[in-house]
């Protein structure tokens, strides 16, 4: 039900407190952190801890008293509690998360539990999670437990494009896949009047940001991947990092989500896809979503784009080699469960429609 004031529908949007992006931005981390407190607890993704330990220490030295912690690998209740305990023990006044999704989410959730500000320093641009007020909590065995919604977005998202340019291009491509969903899902929500992550329709800016996100990835995606192969933080790569992290982040939270992510959730029911990245599966969700609407011309355009930016276009590309009727039914059932975001689409969507859309991607 729409929330209304005396004068009309209540609409909203939310944003990270600050966003800074530059090649070499790690050099700004200390001065930025000092704006939030004197002592920082820094959670560093275990995969890059050894590579970044010295650079992080020297960036923070002279600005804040920093305690670096190697992330255990999972964003679970136990690891969130362990980080919070360590930060409390060190009398931290700010939490800094460094790395990919799970380390960043652990930092966000621990900061929330301690009532401290959080700085997010992503070292890959593989999804639009860094700017969001959302963390995905996993069980210790690696299965998803629940999404946890935070009272506010990160206080600062600081992005060093020189580091992102040196990460494998597959991560950047996956981020383009996640960013690809943003316009189509926000536009569906705009047309249906569905709610965004604030449980209200988005303001018009949210949809303009989503459109800018789409236009940016279409224009600069292929060039950015070539530059990432060369390890170069080029102007095209700068635009794609901004689209993947900032534009897509604002666009999905404030514009709303719909079929592409619902189909992603359905695909994740299959063991086959577990070695594929979030954004790779979301790209398949976008293509299936266009089929749901019978938008064949847009489908061909998006499929060609996906091929140009190394994103999957067929179920086999994400590991579903044997796309049996039974498997597709499992995906469709999860995607269409009651209350699921697929029902944010402006048309009624049934399990049969999802199965047919997926069959077009065999
Ligand atoms: Zn996503």
mmCIF file of C-alpha atoms and ligand atoms in Angstrom:
data_model
loop_
_atom_site.group_PDB
_atom_site.id
_atom_site.type_symbol
_atom_site.label_atom_id
_atom_site.label_comp_id
_atom_site.label_asym_id
_atom_site.label_seq_id
_atom_site.Cartn_x
_atom_site.Cartn_y
_atom_site.Cartn_z
ATOM 1 C CA UNK A 1 0.000 0.000 0.000
ATOM 2 C CA UNK A 2 1.317 3.426 -0.905
ATOM 3 C CA UNK A 3 2.268 5.725 1.907
ATOM 4 C CA UNK A 4 0.663 9.068 1.220
ATOM 5 C CA UNK A 5 0.972 12.454 2.814
ATOM 6 C CA UNK A 6 -1.731 15.075 2.685
ATOM 7 C CA UNK A 7 -0.408 16.145 -0.707
ATOM 8 C CA UNK A 8 0.419 12.895 -2.477
ATOM 9 C CA UNK A 9 2.607 9.779 -2.720
ATOM 10 C CA UNK A 10 5.703 9.637 -0.486
ATOM 11 C CA UNK A 11 8.802 8.914 -2.576
ATOM 12 C CA UNK A 12 12.413 8.525 -1.503
ATOM 13 C CA UNK A 13 16.046 7.808 -2.282
ATOM 14 C CA UNK A 14 19.148 7.110 -0.259
ATOM 15 C CA UNK A 15 22.851 7.481 -0.897
ATOM 16 C CA UNK A 16 26.261 6.793 0.629
ATOM 17 C CA UNK A 17 27.438 9.726 2.756
ATOM 18 C CA UNK A 18 30.402 10.420 0.467
ATOM 19 C CA UNK A 19 31.873 8.810 -2.623
ATOM 20 C CA UNK A 20 35.447 9.379 -3.798
ATOM 21 C CA UNK A 21 37.042 7.683 -6.816
ATOM 22 C CA UNK A 22 40.554 8.042 -8.234
ATOM 23 C CA UNK A 23 43.572 6.078 -9.359
ATOM 24 C CA UNK A 24 45.746 6.069 -6.246
ATOM 25 C CA UNK A 25 42.861 6.929 -3.893
ATOM 26 C CA UNK A 26 44.421 4.642 -1.277
ATOM 27 C CA UNK A 27 46.667 7.624 -0.534
ATOM 28 C CA UNK A 28 43.608 9.531 0.714
ATOM 29 C CA UNK A 29 42.413 6.791 3.062
ATOM 30 C CA UNK A 30 44.289 8.007 6.144
ATOM 31 C CA UNK A 31 43.170 11.614 5.978
ATOM 32 C CA UNK A 32 39.597 10.546 5.199
ATOM 33 C CA UNK A 33 39.548 8.046 8.070
ATOM 34 C CA UNK A 34 40.859 10.705 10.473
ATOM 35 C CA UNK A 35 37.707 12.683 9.721
ATOM 36 C CA UNK A 36 35.718 9.939 11.453
ATOM 37 C CA UNK A 37 37.914 9.056 14.426
ATOM 38 C CA UNK A 38 41.369 8.564 15.898
ATOM 39 C CA UNK A 39 41.414 4.755 15.954
ATOM 40 C CA UNK A 40 40.385 2.486 13.083
ATOM 41 C CA UNK A 41 39.800 -1.239 12.882
ATOM 42 C CA UNK A 42 40.486 -2.318 9.305
ATOM 43 C CA UNK A 43 39.028 -5.604 8.048
ATOM 44 C CA UNK A 44 40.953 -6.769 4.983
ATOM 45 C CA UNK A 45 39.806 -9.480 2.580
ATOM 46 C CA UNK A 46 42.026 -12.491 3.177
ATOM 47 C CA UNK A 47 42.745 -12.888 -0.557
ATOM 48 C CA UNK A 48 44.499 -9.511 -0.755
ATOM 49 C CA UNK A 49 45.732 -9.066 2.808
ATOM 50 C CA UNK A 50 49.344 -9.881 2.044
ATOM 51 C CA UNK A 51 49.333 -7.751 -1.103
ATOM 52 C CA UNK A 52 47.838 -4.673 0.577
ATOM 53 C CA UNK A 53 49.013 -4.844 4.193
ATOM 54 C CA UNK A 54 52.038 -2.570 3.732
ATOM 55 C CA UNK A 55 50.225 -0.072 1.490
ATOM 56 C CA UNK A 56 47.281 0.190 3.887
ATOM 57 C CA UNK A 57 49.523 0.598 6.917
ATOM 58 C CA UNK A 58 51.512 3.374 5.311
ATOM 59 C CA UNK A 59 48.343 5.082 4.008
ATOM 60 C CA UNK A 60 46.894 5.166 7.529
ATOM 61 C CA UNK A 61 50.078 5.959 9.429
ATOM 62 C CA UNK A 62 50.222 9.439 10.886
ATOM 63 C CA UNK A 63 46.457 9.845 10.476
ATOM 64 C CA UNK A 64 44.805 7.145 12.577
ATOM 65 C CA UNK A 65 45.939 4.407 14.906
ATOM 66 C CA UNK A 66 45.016 1.363 12.819
ATOM 67 C CA UNK A 67 44.533 -2.274 13.640
ATOM 68 C CA UNK A 68 44.482 -4.524 10.546
ATOM 69 C CA UNK A 69 42.532 -7.766 10.687
ATOM 70 C CA UNK A 70 42.529 -10.549 8.093
ATOM 71 C CA UNK A 71 38.941 -11.491 7.179
ATOM 72 C CA UNK A 72 38.016 -15.130 7.728
ATOM 73 C CA UNK A 73 36.222 -15.335 4.368
ATOM 74 C CA UNK A 74 32.552 -15.416 5.338
ATOM 75 C CA UNK A 75 30.073 -12.705 6.308
ATOM 76 C CA UNK A 76 28.519 -14.783 9.081
ATOM 77 C CA UNK A 77 27.097 -13.850 12.469
ATOM 78 C CA UNK A 78 30.182 -15.319 14.146
ATOM 79 C CA UNK A 79 32.622 -13.304 12.017
ATOM 80 C CA UNK A 80 30.573 -10.109 12.410
ATOM 81 C CA UNK A 81 30.648 -10.621 16.190
ATOM 82 C CA UNK A 82 34.388 -11.359 16.138
ATOM 83 C CA UNK A 83 35.108 -8.144 14.233
ATOM 84 C CA UNK A 84 32.862 -6.141 16.562
ATOM 85 C CA UNK A 85 34.645 -7.612 19.601
ATOM 86 C CA UNK A 86 38.032 -6.796 18.160
ATOM 87 C CA UNK A 87 36.996 -3.239 17.299
ATOM 88 C CA UNK A 88 35.555 -2.750 20.779
ATOM 89 C CA UNK A 89 38.734 -4.143 22.280
ATOM 90 C CA UNK A 90 40.787 -1.634 20.281
ATOM 91 C CA UNK A 91 38.400 1.235 21.167
ATOM 92 C CA UNK A 92 37.886 1.798 17.438
ATOM 93 C CA UNK A 93 36.032 4.938 16.397
ATOM 94 C CA UNK A 94 35.678 3.921 12.746
ATOM 95 C CA UNK A 95 35.535 0.585 10.896
ATOM 96 C CA UNK A 96 37.143 0.245 7.474
ATOM 97 C CA UNK A 97 36.275 -2.660 5.172
ATOM 98 C CA UNK A 98 38.741 -3.484 2.380
ATOM 99 C CA UNK A 99 38.188 -6.008 -0.414
ATOM 100 C CA UNK A 100 35.216 -7.773 -1.993
ATOM 101 C CA UNK A 101 31.578 -8.318 -1.029
ATOM 102 C CA UNK A 102 31.812 -10.542 2.020
ATOM 103 C CA UNK A 103 34.577 -8.586 3.786
ATOM 104 C CA UNK A 104 32.777 -5.305 3.062
ATOM 105 C CA UNK A 105 29.463 -6.678 4.334
ATOM 106 C CA UNK A 106 31.118 -7.958 7.523
ATOM 107 C CA UNK A 107 32.546 -4.477 8.138
ATOM 108 C CA UNK A 108 29.176 -2.820 7.506
ATOM 109 C CA UNK A 109 27.319 -5.150 9.865
ATOM 110 C CA UNK A 110 29.899 -4.867 12.669
ATOM 111 C CA UNK A 111 29.872 -1.059 12.369
ATOM 112 C CA UNK A 112 26.093 -1.129 12.633
ATOM 113 C CA UNK A 113 26.270 -3.301 15.763
ATOM 114 C CA UNK A 114 28.772 -0.903 17.372
ATOM 115 C CA UNK A 115 27.057 2.285 16.196
ATOM 116 C CA UNK A 116 30.292 3.349 14.461
ATOM 117 C CA UNK A 117 30.864 4.988 11.073
ATOM 118 C CA UNK A 118 32.060 2.685 8.276
ATOM 119 C CA UNK A 119 34.373 3.328 5.343
ATOM 120 C CA UNK A 120 34.106 0.948 2.398
ATOM 121 C CA UNK A 121 37.207 0.472 0.231
ATOM 122 C CA UNK A 122 36.302 -1.978 -2.558
ATOM 123 C CA UNK A 123 39.191 -3.581 -4.429
ATOM 124 C CA UNK A 124 36.995 -5.057 -7.168
ATOM 125 C CA UNK A 125 33.944 -3.607 -8.962
ATOM 126 C CA UNK A 126 32.083 -6.911 -9.352
ATOM 127 C CA UNK A 127 28.708 -5.792 -7.970
ATOM 128 C CA UNK A 128 26.763 -2.745 -6.806
ATOM 129 C CA UNK A 129 26.909 -3.760 -3.131
ATOM 130 C CA UNK A 130 29.570 -1.301 -1.818
ATOM 131 C CA UNK A 131 27.336 1.793 -1.613
ATOM 132 C CA UNK A 132 24.276 -0.017 -0.239
ATOM 133 C CA UNK A 133 22.779 -0.189 3.243
ATOM 134 C CA UNK A 134 22.491 -3.934 2.884
ATOM 135 C CA UNK A 135 24.611 -6.898 3.959
ATOM 136 C CA UNK A 136 24.086 -10.546 3.037
ATOM 137 C CA UNK A 137 24.664 -12.783 6.045
ATOM 138 C CA UNK A 138 25.771 -16.371 5.399
ATOM 139 C CA UNK A 139 25.775 -19.452 7.592
ATOM 140 C CA UNK A 140 29.233 -20.703 8.569
ATOM 141 C CA UNK A 141 28.822 -23.458 5.948
ATOM 142 C CA UNK A 142 28.573 -20.842 3.175
ATOM 143 C CA UNK A 143 24.816 -21.017 2.510
ATOM 144 C CA UNK A 144 22.841 -17.740 2.563
ATOM 145 C CA UNK A 145 21.120 -17.110 5.901
ATOM 146 C CA UNK A 146 19.409 -13.720 5.379
ATOM 147 C CA UNK A 147 19.759 -10.160 4.107
ATOM 148 C CA UNK A 148 20.263 -7.601 6.833
ATOM 149 C CA UNK A 149 19.200 -4.002 6.262
ATOM 150 C CA UNK A 150 21.353 -1.321 7.845
ATOM 151 C CA UNK A 151 20.022 1.941 9.224
ATOM 152 C CA UNK A 152 22.194 3.965 6.873
ATOM 153 C CA UNK A 153 24.465 3.649 3.845
ATOM 154 C CA UNK A 154 28.248 3.630 4.302
ATOM 155 C CA UNK A 155 29.618 6.954 5.516
ATOM 156 C CA UNK A 156 32.297 6.921 2.822
ATOM 157 C CA UNK A 157 32.956 4.739 -0.219
ATOM 158 C CA UNK A 158 36.539 5.285 -1.370
ATOM 159 C CA UNK A 159 37.452 3.616 -4.665
ATOM 160 C CA UNK A 160 41.000 3.245 -5.965
ATOM 161 C CA UNK A 161 40.645 2.572 -9.687
ATOM 162 C CA UNK A 162 44.342 1.681 -10.023
ATOM 163 C CA UNK A 163 43.714 -1.342 -7.782
ATOM 164 C CA UNK A 164 40.510 -2.268 -9.593
ATOM 165 C CA UNK A 165 42.305 -2.066 -12.953
ATOM 166 C CA UNK A 166 44.790 -4.657 -11.707
ATOM 167 C CA UNK A 167 42.111 -7.116 -10.570
ATOM 168 C CA UNK A 168 40.945 -9.743 -13.093
ATOM 169 C CA UNK A 169 38.689 -8.273 -15.806
ATOM 170 C CA UNK A 170 36.116 -10.987 -15.085
ATOM 171 C CA UNK A 171 35.174 -9.093 -11.898
ATOM 172 C CA UNK A 172 34.627 -5.856 -13.822
ATOM 173 C CA UNK A 173 32.512 -7.734 -16.395
ATOM 174 C CA UNK A 174 30.388 -9.223 -13.599
ATOM 175 C CA UNK A 175 29.884 -5.722 -12.197
ATOM 176 C CA UNK A 176 28.639 -4.640 -15.618
ATOM 177 C CA UNK A 177 26.165 -7.551 -15.475
ATOM 178 C CA UNK A 178 24.838 -6.348 -12.109
ATOM 179 C CA UNK A 179 24.706 -2.765 -13.433
ATOM 180 C CA UNK A 180 22.856 -3.956 -16.537
ATOM 181 C CA UNK A 181 19.914 -5.038 -14.392
ATOM 182 C CA UNK A 182 19.600 -1.660 -12.701
ATOM 183 C CA UNK A 183 17.809 0.256 -15.454
ATOM 184 C CA UNK A 184 15.472 -2.581 -16.472
ATOM 185 C CA UNK A 185 14.445 -3.303 -12.896
ATOM 186 C CA UNK A 186 14.080 0.356 -11.879
ATOM 187 C CA UNK A 187 12.062 1.020 -15.024
ATOM 188 C CA UNK A 188 9.755 -1.910 -14.214
ATOM 189 C CA UNK A 189 9.267 -0.499 -10.708
ATOM 190 C CA UNK A 190 8.636 2.980 -12.112
ATOM 191 C CA UNK A 191 5.927 1.632 -14.404
ATOM 192 C CA UNK A 192 4.278 -0.571 -11.765
ATOM 193 C CA UNK A 193 4.709 1.880 -8.889
ATOM 194 C CA UNK A 194 6.569 -0.824 -6.915
ATOM 195 C CA UNK A 195 8.614 0.036 -3.873
ATOM 196 C CA UNK A 196 12.354 0.549 -3.631
ATOM 197 C CA UNK A 197 14.555 -0.580 -0.713
ATOM 198 C CA UNK A 198 12.986 2.148 1.455
ATOM 199 C CA UNK A 199 9.559 0.558 0.974
ATOM 200 C CA UNK A 200 8.299 3.477 -1.086
ATOM 201 C CA UNK A 201 8.451 4.410 -4.779
ATOM 202 C CA UNK A 202 11.689 6.086 -5.861
ATOM 203 C CA UNK A 203 12.081 9.772 -6.616
ATOM 204 C CA UNK A 204 12.590 10.655 -10.271
ATOM 205 C CA UNK A 205 16.344 11.082 -9.721
ATOM 206 C CA UNK A 206 16.606 7.335 -9.009
ATOM 207 C CA UNK A 207 15.344 6.524 -12.499
ATOM 208 C CA UNK A 208 17.604 9.100 -14.119
ATOM 209 C CA UNK A 209 20.588 7.548 -12.309
ATOM 210 C CA UNK A 210 19.499 4.093 -13.517
ATOM 211 C CA UNK A 211 19.277 5.392 -17.085
ATOM 212 C CA UNK A 212 22.735 6.987 -16.797
ATOM 213 C CA UNK A 213 24.024 3.654 -15.488
ATOM 214 C CA UNK A 214 22.722 1.808 -18.555
ATOM 215 C CA UNK A 215 23.962 4.437 -21.013
ATOM 216 C CA UNK A 216 27.420 4.416 -19.402
ATOM 217 C CA UNK A 217 27.912 0.658 -19.533
ATOM 218 C CA UNK A 218 26.696 0.494 -23.133
ATOM 219 C CA UNK A 219 29.118 3.211 -24.169
ATOM 220 C CA UNK A 220 32.231 2.326 -22.186
ATOM 221 C CA UNK A 221 31.884 -1.360 -21.185
ATOM 222 C CA UNK A 222 33.941 -3.041 -23.906
ATOM 223 C CA UNK A 223 36.712 -0.434 -23.827
ATOM 224 C CA UNK A 224 36.953 -0.625 -20.037
ATOM 225 C CA UNK A 225 37.434 -4.393 -20.151
ATOM 226 C CA UNK A 226 40.224 -4.059 -22.703
ATOM 227 C CA UNK A 227 41.890 -1.455 -20.474
ATOM 228 C CA UNK A 228 41.441 -3.709 -17.447
ATOM 229 C CA UNK A 229 43.240 -6.478 -19.356
ATOM 230 C CA UNK A 230 46.132 -4.025 -19.701
ATOM 231 C CA UNK A 231 45.868 -3.086 -16.002
ATOM 232 C CA UNK A 232 45.215 0.522 -16.906
ATOM 233 C CA UNK A 233 42.882 2.897 -14.993
ATOM 234 C CA UNK A 234 41.796 4.590 -18.232
ATOM 235 C CA UNK A 235 38.962 7.119 -18.621
ATOM 236 C CA UNK A 236 36.675 4.303 -19.871
ATOM 237 C CA UNK A 237 37.499 2.165 -16.844
ATOM 238 C CA UNK A 238 36.833 5.141 -14.550
ATOM 239 C CA UNK A 239 33.362 5.518 -16.090
ATOM 240 C CA UNK A 240 32.587 1.809 -15.707
ATOM 241 C CA UNK A 241 33.740 1.682 -12.097
ATOM 242 C CA UNK A 242 31.470 4.644 -11.345
ATOM 243 C CA UNK A 243 28.571 2.912 -13.137
ATOM 244 C CA UNK A 244 29.130 -0.475 -11.475
ATOM 245 C CA UNK A 245 29.556 0.856 -7.945
ATOM 246 C CA UNK A 246 27.863 4.259 -7.585
ATOM 247 C CA UNK A 247 25.207 4.572 -10.312
ATOM 248 C CA UNK A 248 24.066 0.971 -10.036
ATOM 249 C CA UNK A 249 24.137 1.185 -6.228
ATOM 250 C CA UNK A 250 21.907 4.241 -6.078
ATOM 251 C CA UNK A 251 19.787 2.977 -8.975
ATOM 252 C CA UNK A 252 18.922 -0.361 -7.403
ATOM 253 C CA UNK A 253 18.360 0.849 -3.847
ATOM 254 C CA UNK A 254 16.339 3.902 -4.745
ATOM 255 C CA UNK A 255 14.796 2.717 -8.030
ATOM 256 C CA UNK A 256 13.859 -0.802 -6.954
ATOM 257 C CA UNK A 257 14.557 -4.374 -8.065
ATOM 258 C CA UNK A 258 12.441 -6.832 -10.025
ATOM 259 C CA UNK A 259 12.625 -9.832 -12.395
ATOM 260 C CA UNK A 260 16.373 -9.969 -13.116
ATOM 261 C CA UNK A 261 17.333 -10.416 -9.464
ATOM 262 C CA UNK A 262 14.357 -12.689 -8.755
ATOM 263 C CA UNK A 263 15.498 -14.981 -11.580
ATOM 264 C CA UNK A 264 19.042 -14.733 -10.203
ATOM 265 C CA UNK A 265 17.740 -15.978 -6.845
ATOM 266 C CA UNK A 266 15.997 -18.816 -8.678
ATOM 267 C CA UNK A 267 19.150 -19.757 -10.584
ATOM 268 C CA UNK A 268 21.055 -19.927 -7.281
ATOM 269 C CA UNK A 269 18.835 -22.864 -6.290
ATOM 270 C CA UNK A 270 20.815 -24.956 -8.785
ATOM 271 C CA UNK A 271 24.184 -26.362 -7.779
ATOM 272 C CA UNK A 272 25.320 -25.900 -11.410
ATOM 273 C CA UNK A 273 25.735 -22.110 -11.098
ATOM 274 C CA UNK A 274 27.746 -21.906 -7.883
ATOM 275 C CA UNK A 275 31.041 -21.190 -9.579
ATOM 276 C CA UNK A 276 29.632 -18.166 -11.364
ATOM 277 C CA UNK A 277 29.629 -14.608 -10.064
ATOM 278 C CA UNK A 278 26.517 -12.719 -8.941
ATOM 279 C CA UNK A 279 26.600 -10.315 -11.896
ATOM 280 C CA UNK A 280 27.034 -13.143 -14.411
ATOM 281 C CA UNK A 281 23.835 -14.775 -13.173
ATOM 282 C CA UNK A 282 22.054 -11.410 -13.013
ATOM 283 C CA UNK A 283 22.871 -10.844 -16.712
ATOM 284 C CA UNK A 284 21.005 -14.074 -17.510
ATOM 285 C CA UNK A 285 18.173 -12.731 -15.336
ATOM 286 C CA UNK A 286 18.049 -9.521 -17.403
ATOM 287 C CA UNK A 287 17.856 -11.463 -20.665
ATOM 288 C CA UNK A 288 15.130 -13.751 -19.302
ATOM 289 C CA UNK A 289 13.283 -10.678 -17.998
ATOM 290 C CA UNK A 290 13.212 -9.122 -21.462
ATOM 291 C CA UNK A 291 11.784 -12.385 -22.817
ATOM 292 C CA UNK A 292 9.053 -12.256 -20.134
ATOM 293 C CA UNK A 293 7.953 -8.970 -21.614
ATOM 294 C CA UNK A 294 8.273 -10.173 -25.193
ATOM 295 C CA UNK A 295 10.739 -7.354 -25.877
ATOM 296 C CA UNK A 296 12.567 -9.201 -28.639
ATOM 297 C CA UNK A 297 14.296 -6.206 -30.181
ATOM 298 C CA UNK A 298 15.642 -5.017 -26.813
ATOM 299 C CA UNK A 299 16.590 -8.627 -26.048
ATOM 300 C CA UNK A 300 18.773 -8.826 -29.172
ATOM 301 C CA UNK A 301 20.401 -5.501 -28.354
ATOM 302 C CA UNK A 302 21.180 -6.543 -24.772
ATOM 303 C CA UNK A 303 22.354 -10.009 -25.852
ATOM 304 C CA UNK A 304 24.800 -8.448 -28.323
ATOM 305 C CA UNK A 305 25.983 -6.079 -25.599
ATOM 306 C CA UNK A 306 26.509 -8.973 -23.172
ATOM 307 C CA UNK A 307 28.633 -10.728 -25.773
ATOM 308 C CA UNK A 308 30.697 -7.555 -26.217
ATOM 309 C CA UNK A 309 31.444 -7.380 -22.479
ATOM 310 C CA UNK A 310 32.109 -11.086 -21.888
ATOM 311 C CA UNK A 311 28.847 -11.732 -20.079
ATOM 312 C CA UNK A 312 26.913 -15.000 -20.427
ATOM 313 C CA UNK A 313 23.922 -15.116 -22.767
ATOM 314 C CA UNK A 314 22.968 -18.792 -22.475
ATOM 315 C CA UNK A 315 22.213 -21.052 -19.521
ATOM 316 C CA UNK A 316 25.168 -23.270 -20.414
ATOM 317 C CA UNK A 317 27.459 -20.241 -19.982
ATOM 318 C CA UNK A 318 26.630 -20.201 -16.239
ATOM 319 C CA UNK A 319 27.004 -23.952 -15.812
ATOM 320 C CA UNK A 320 23.470 -25.165 -16.596
ATOM 321 C CA UNK A 321 24.476 -27.533 -19.362
ATOM 322 C CA UNK A 322 21.522 -29.858 -18.923
ATOM 323 C CA UNK A 323 18.609 -27.395 -18.688
ATOM 324 C CA UNK A 324 15.913 -29.966 -17.941
ATOM 325 C CA UNK A 325 12.265 -29.083 -17.418
ATOM 326 C CA UNK A 326 12.670 -30.083 -13.754
ATOM 327 C CA UNK A 327 15.583 -27.683 -13.193
ATOM 328 C CA UNK A 328 13.817 -24.786 -14.888
ATOM 329 C CA UNK A 329 10.750 -25.464 -12.745
ATOM 330 C CA UNK A 330 12.887 -25.169 -9.599
ATOM 331 C CA UNK A 331 14.275 -21.813 -10.782
ATOM 332 C CA UNK A 332 10.815 -20.515 -11.693
ATOM 333 C CA UNK A 333 9.247 -21.615 -8.414
ATOM 334 C CA UNK A 334 11.855 -19.738 -6.358
ATOM 335 C CA UNK A 335 11.711 -16.691 -8.649
ATOM 336 C CA UNK A 336 7.911 -16.454 -8.422
ATOM 337 C CA UNK A 337 7.316 -17.272 -4.762
ATOM 338 C CA UNK A 338 4.728 -15.076 -3.041
ATOM 339 C CA UNK A 339 6.022 -11.607 -2.143
ATOM 340 C CA UNK A 340 9.103 -12.029 -4.370
ATOM 341 C CA UNK A 341 10.494 -9.009 -6.222
ATOM 342 C CA UNK A 342 9.463 -10.486 -9.594
ATOM 343 C CA UNK A 343 5.977 -9.266 -8.692
ATOM 344 C CA UNK A 344 7.334 -5.698 -8.937
ATOM 345 C CA UNK A 345 7.089 -6.135 -12.718
ATOM 346 C CA UNK A 346 4.258 -4.157 -14.328
ATOM 347 C CA UNK A 347 2.756 -7.398 -15.726
ATOM 348 C CA UNK A 348 1.588 -10.511 -13.839
ATOM 349 C CA UNK A 349 4.418 -13.095 -13.997
ATOM 350 C CA UNK A 350 3.793 -16.836 -13.635
ATOM 351 C CA UNK A 351 6.168 -19.767 -13.201
ATOM 352 C CA UNK A 352 5.259 -20.950 -16.703
ATOM 353 C CA UNK A 353 6.306 -17.598 -18.167
ATOM 354 C CA UNK A 354 9.679 -17.833 -16.403
ATOM 355 C CA UNK A 355 10.229 -21.385 -17.666
ATOM 356 C CA UNK A 356 9.478 -20.264 -21.222
ATOM 357 C CA UNK A 357 11.784 -17.244 -20.896
ATOM 358 C CA UNK A 358 14.609 -19.488 -19.668
ATOM 359 C CA UNK A 359 14.010 -21.963 -22.501
ATOM 360 C CA UNK A 360 14.808 -19.153 -24.916
ATOM 361 C CA UNK A 361 18.297 -19.051 -23.343
ATOM 362 C CA UNK A 362 19.135 -22.752 -23.814
HETATM 363 ZN ZN1 LIG B 1 22.868 -7.438 -7.728
#
